[in-house]
CSV table of C-alpha atoms in Angstrom, one decimal:
chain,number,residue,atom,x,y,z
A,1,MET,CA,5.1,1.1,5.5
A,2,ASP,CA,2.5,-1.1,3.8
A,3,ARG,CA,-0.3,1.4,3.3
A,4,PHE,CA,-0.9,5.0,4.1
A,5,VAL,CA,-3.9,7.3,3.3
A,6,GLY,CA,-3.6,10.9,4.4
A,7,GLN,CA,-1.2,13.8,4.0
A,8,ALA,CA,2.5,13.9,3.3
A,9,ARG,CA,5.0,16.4,2.1
A,10,LEU,CA,7.1,16.4,-1.1
A,11,GLU,CA,10.5,18.0,-0.7
A,12,TRP,CA,12.9,18.9,-3.5
A,13,TRP,CA,16.5,18.9,-2.3
A,14,ALA,CA,19.3,20.6,-4.3
A,15,ASN,CA,21.8,18.8,-2.2
A,16,HIS,CA,22.0,17.1,1.2
A,17,ALA,CA,21.8,20.5,3.0
A,18,THR,CA,19.5,22.6,0.9
A,19,CYS,CA,15.7,21.9,0.5
A,20,LEU,CA,14.4,24.3,-2.2
A,21,GLU,CA,10.7,23.7,-1.8
A,22,LYS,CA,8.1,21.7,0.1
A,23,TYR,CA,4.6,20.8,-1.1
A,24,ALA,CA,1.8,19.4,1.0
A,25,ILE,CA,-0.1,16.5,-0.7
A,26,ASP,CA,-3.0,14.2,0.0
A,27,ILE,CA,-2.0,10.6,-1.0
A,28,THR,CA,-2.9,7.0,-1.0
A,29,ASN,CA,0.0,4.6,-1.4
A,30,THR,CA,0.0,1.0,-2.6
A,31,VAL,CA,2.6,-1.7,-3.5
A,32,ASN,CA,2.9,-2.5,-7.3
A,33,THR,CA,3.2,-6.0,-8.8
A,34,ALA,CA,7.0,-5.9,-8.3
A,35,GLY,CA,6.7,-5.1,-4.6
A,36,MET,CA,7.7,-1.4,-4.9
A,37,TRP,CA,6.0,1.4,-3.1
A,38,GLN,CA,3.9,3.8,-5.2
A,39,ALA,CA,1.2,6.4,-4.5
A,40,THR,CA,-1.3,8.6,-6.1
A,41,GLY,CA,-2.4,12.0,-4.8
A,42,ARG,CA,-3.0,15.7,-5.3
A,43,HIS,CA,-1.6,18.9,-3.9
A,44,THR,CA,-3.5,19.6,-0.7
A,45,ARG,CA,-4.2,23.1,-1.9
A,46,ALA,CA,-4.2,24.5,-5.4
A,47,LEU,CA,-0.9,26.1,-6.2
A,48,ASP,CA,-0.9,29.8,-6.8
A,49,THR,CA,0.8,31.3,-9.8
A,50,ALA,CA,4.3,31.6,-8.2
A,51,GLN,CA,4.0,28.1,-6.6
A,52,ARG,CA,2.9,26.6,-10.0
A,53,GLU,CA,5.9,28.2,-11.7
A,54,GLY,CA,8.3,26.9,-9.1
A,55,TRP,CA,6.7,23.4,-9.3
A,56,ASP,CA,6.9,23.3,-13.1
A,57,PHE,CA,10.5,24.4,-12.9
A,58,LEU,CA,11.5,21.8,-10.4
A,59,MET,CA,9.6,19.1,-12.3
A,60,GLU,CA,11.3,20.0,-15.5
A,61,MET,CA,14.8,20.1,-13.9
A,62,ASP,CA,14.5,16.8,-12.0
A,63,PRO,CA,11.1,15.2,-11.1
A,64,TYR,CA,12.6,13.4,-8.0
A,65,PHE,CA,11.4,14.4,-4.5
A,66,SER,CA,11.5,13.0,-1.0
A,67,ALA,CA,8.1,12.0,0.2
A,68,VAL,CA,8.0,12.7,4.0
A,69,PHE,CA,5.1,11.5,6.2
A,70,PRO,CA,3.8,12.9,9.5
A,71,GLY,CA,5.8,11.6,12.5
A,72,GLU,CA,8.7,10.4,10.3
A,73,ASP,CA,12.2,11.5,11.0
A,74,ASN,CA,12.3,13.6,7.8
A,75,SER,CA,14.3,11.0,5.9
A,76,GLY,CA,11.4,10.2,3.5
A,77,ILE,CA,11.1,7.9,0.6
A,78,PHE,CA,12.9,9.0,-2.6
A,79,VAL,CA,10.3,9.1,-5.4
A,80,ARG,CA,9.9,10.0,-9.0
A,81,VAL,CA,6.8,12.3,-9.4
A,82,LEU,CA,4.6,12.3,-12.5
A,83,GLU,CA,1.8,14.8,-13.0
A,84,ALA,CA,-1.2,14.1,-15.2
A,85,GLU,CA,-3.1,16.9,-17.0
A,86,ASP,CA,-5.9,16.8,-14.4
A,87,GLY,CA,-3.3,17.4,-11.6
A,88,THR,CA,-3.2,13.9,-10.3
A,89,LEU,CA,0.3,13.0,-9.0
A,90,THR,CA,1.8,9.6,-9.3
A,91,LEU,CA,4.7,8.9,-6.9
A,92,LEU,CA,7.0,5.9,-7.7
A,93,GLU,CA,9.7,4.7,-5.3
A,94,VAL,CA,13.2,5.1,-6.6
A,95,PRO,CA,15.4,2.3,-5.0
A,96,GLU,CA,19.0,2.8,-4.2
A,97,GLY,CA,21.0,2.8,-7.4
A,98,GLY,CA,18.3,4.6,-9.4
A,99,TRP,CA,15.3,4.1,-11.5
A,100,SER,CA,14.5,0.7,-13.2
A,101,ASP,CA,11.7,-0.3,-15.5
A,102,GLU,CA,11.7,-3.8,-13.9
A,103,GLN,CA,10.7,-2.2,-10.5
A,104,HIS,CA,7.7,-0.5,-12.0
A,105,PRO,CA,6.4,-2.9,-14.7
A,106,ASP,CA,2.9,-1.4,-14.3
A,107,LEU,CA,4.1,1.8,-15.9
A,108,PRO,CA,6.3,1.0,-18.9
A,109,GLU,CA,5.4,4.2,-20.8
A,110,LEU,CA,7.1,6.2,-18.1
A,111,THR,CA,10.7,5.2,-18.9
A,112,PRO,CA,13.0,8.1,-18.3
């Protein structure tokens, strides 16, 4: 997928069989200078208090989600999610083998 503007879903999986939560998001994706997929977006609807607590808990535990797109087979793209104070989400592709600063040179301050 080279470019997508629209809606997607972030899924947080505890293991291969248990999805703990799904969040609808509006996103625009691009490809960074290293050729890796990344996107920016926002929650489609404002999170209520319980949803916000759940989101914050999952983000603190492990900010890695599957980004699933309409019409896809639910396999999704494994992403690291970062949330700015204004609620903007940044989604960065996590390649097989894990996170690497070399794959996301545009964001060196986000080193895990």
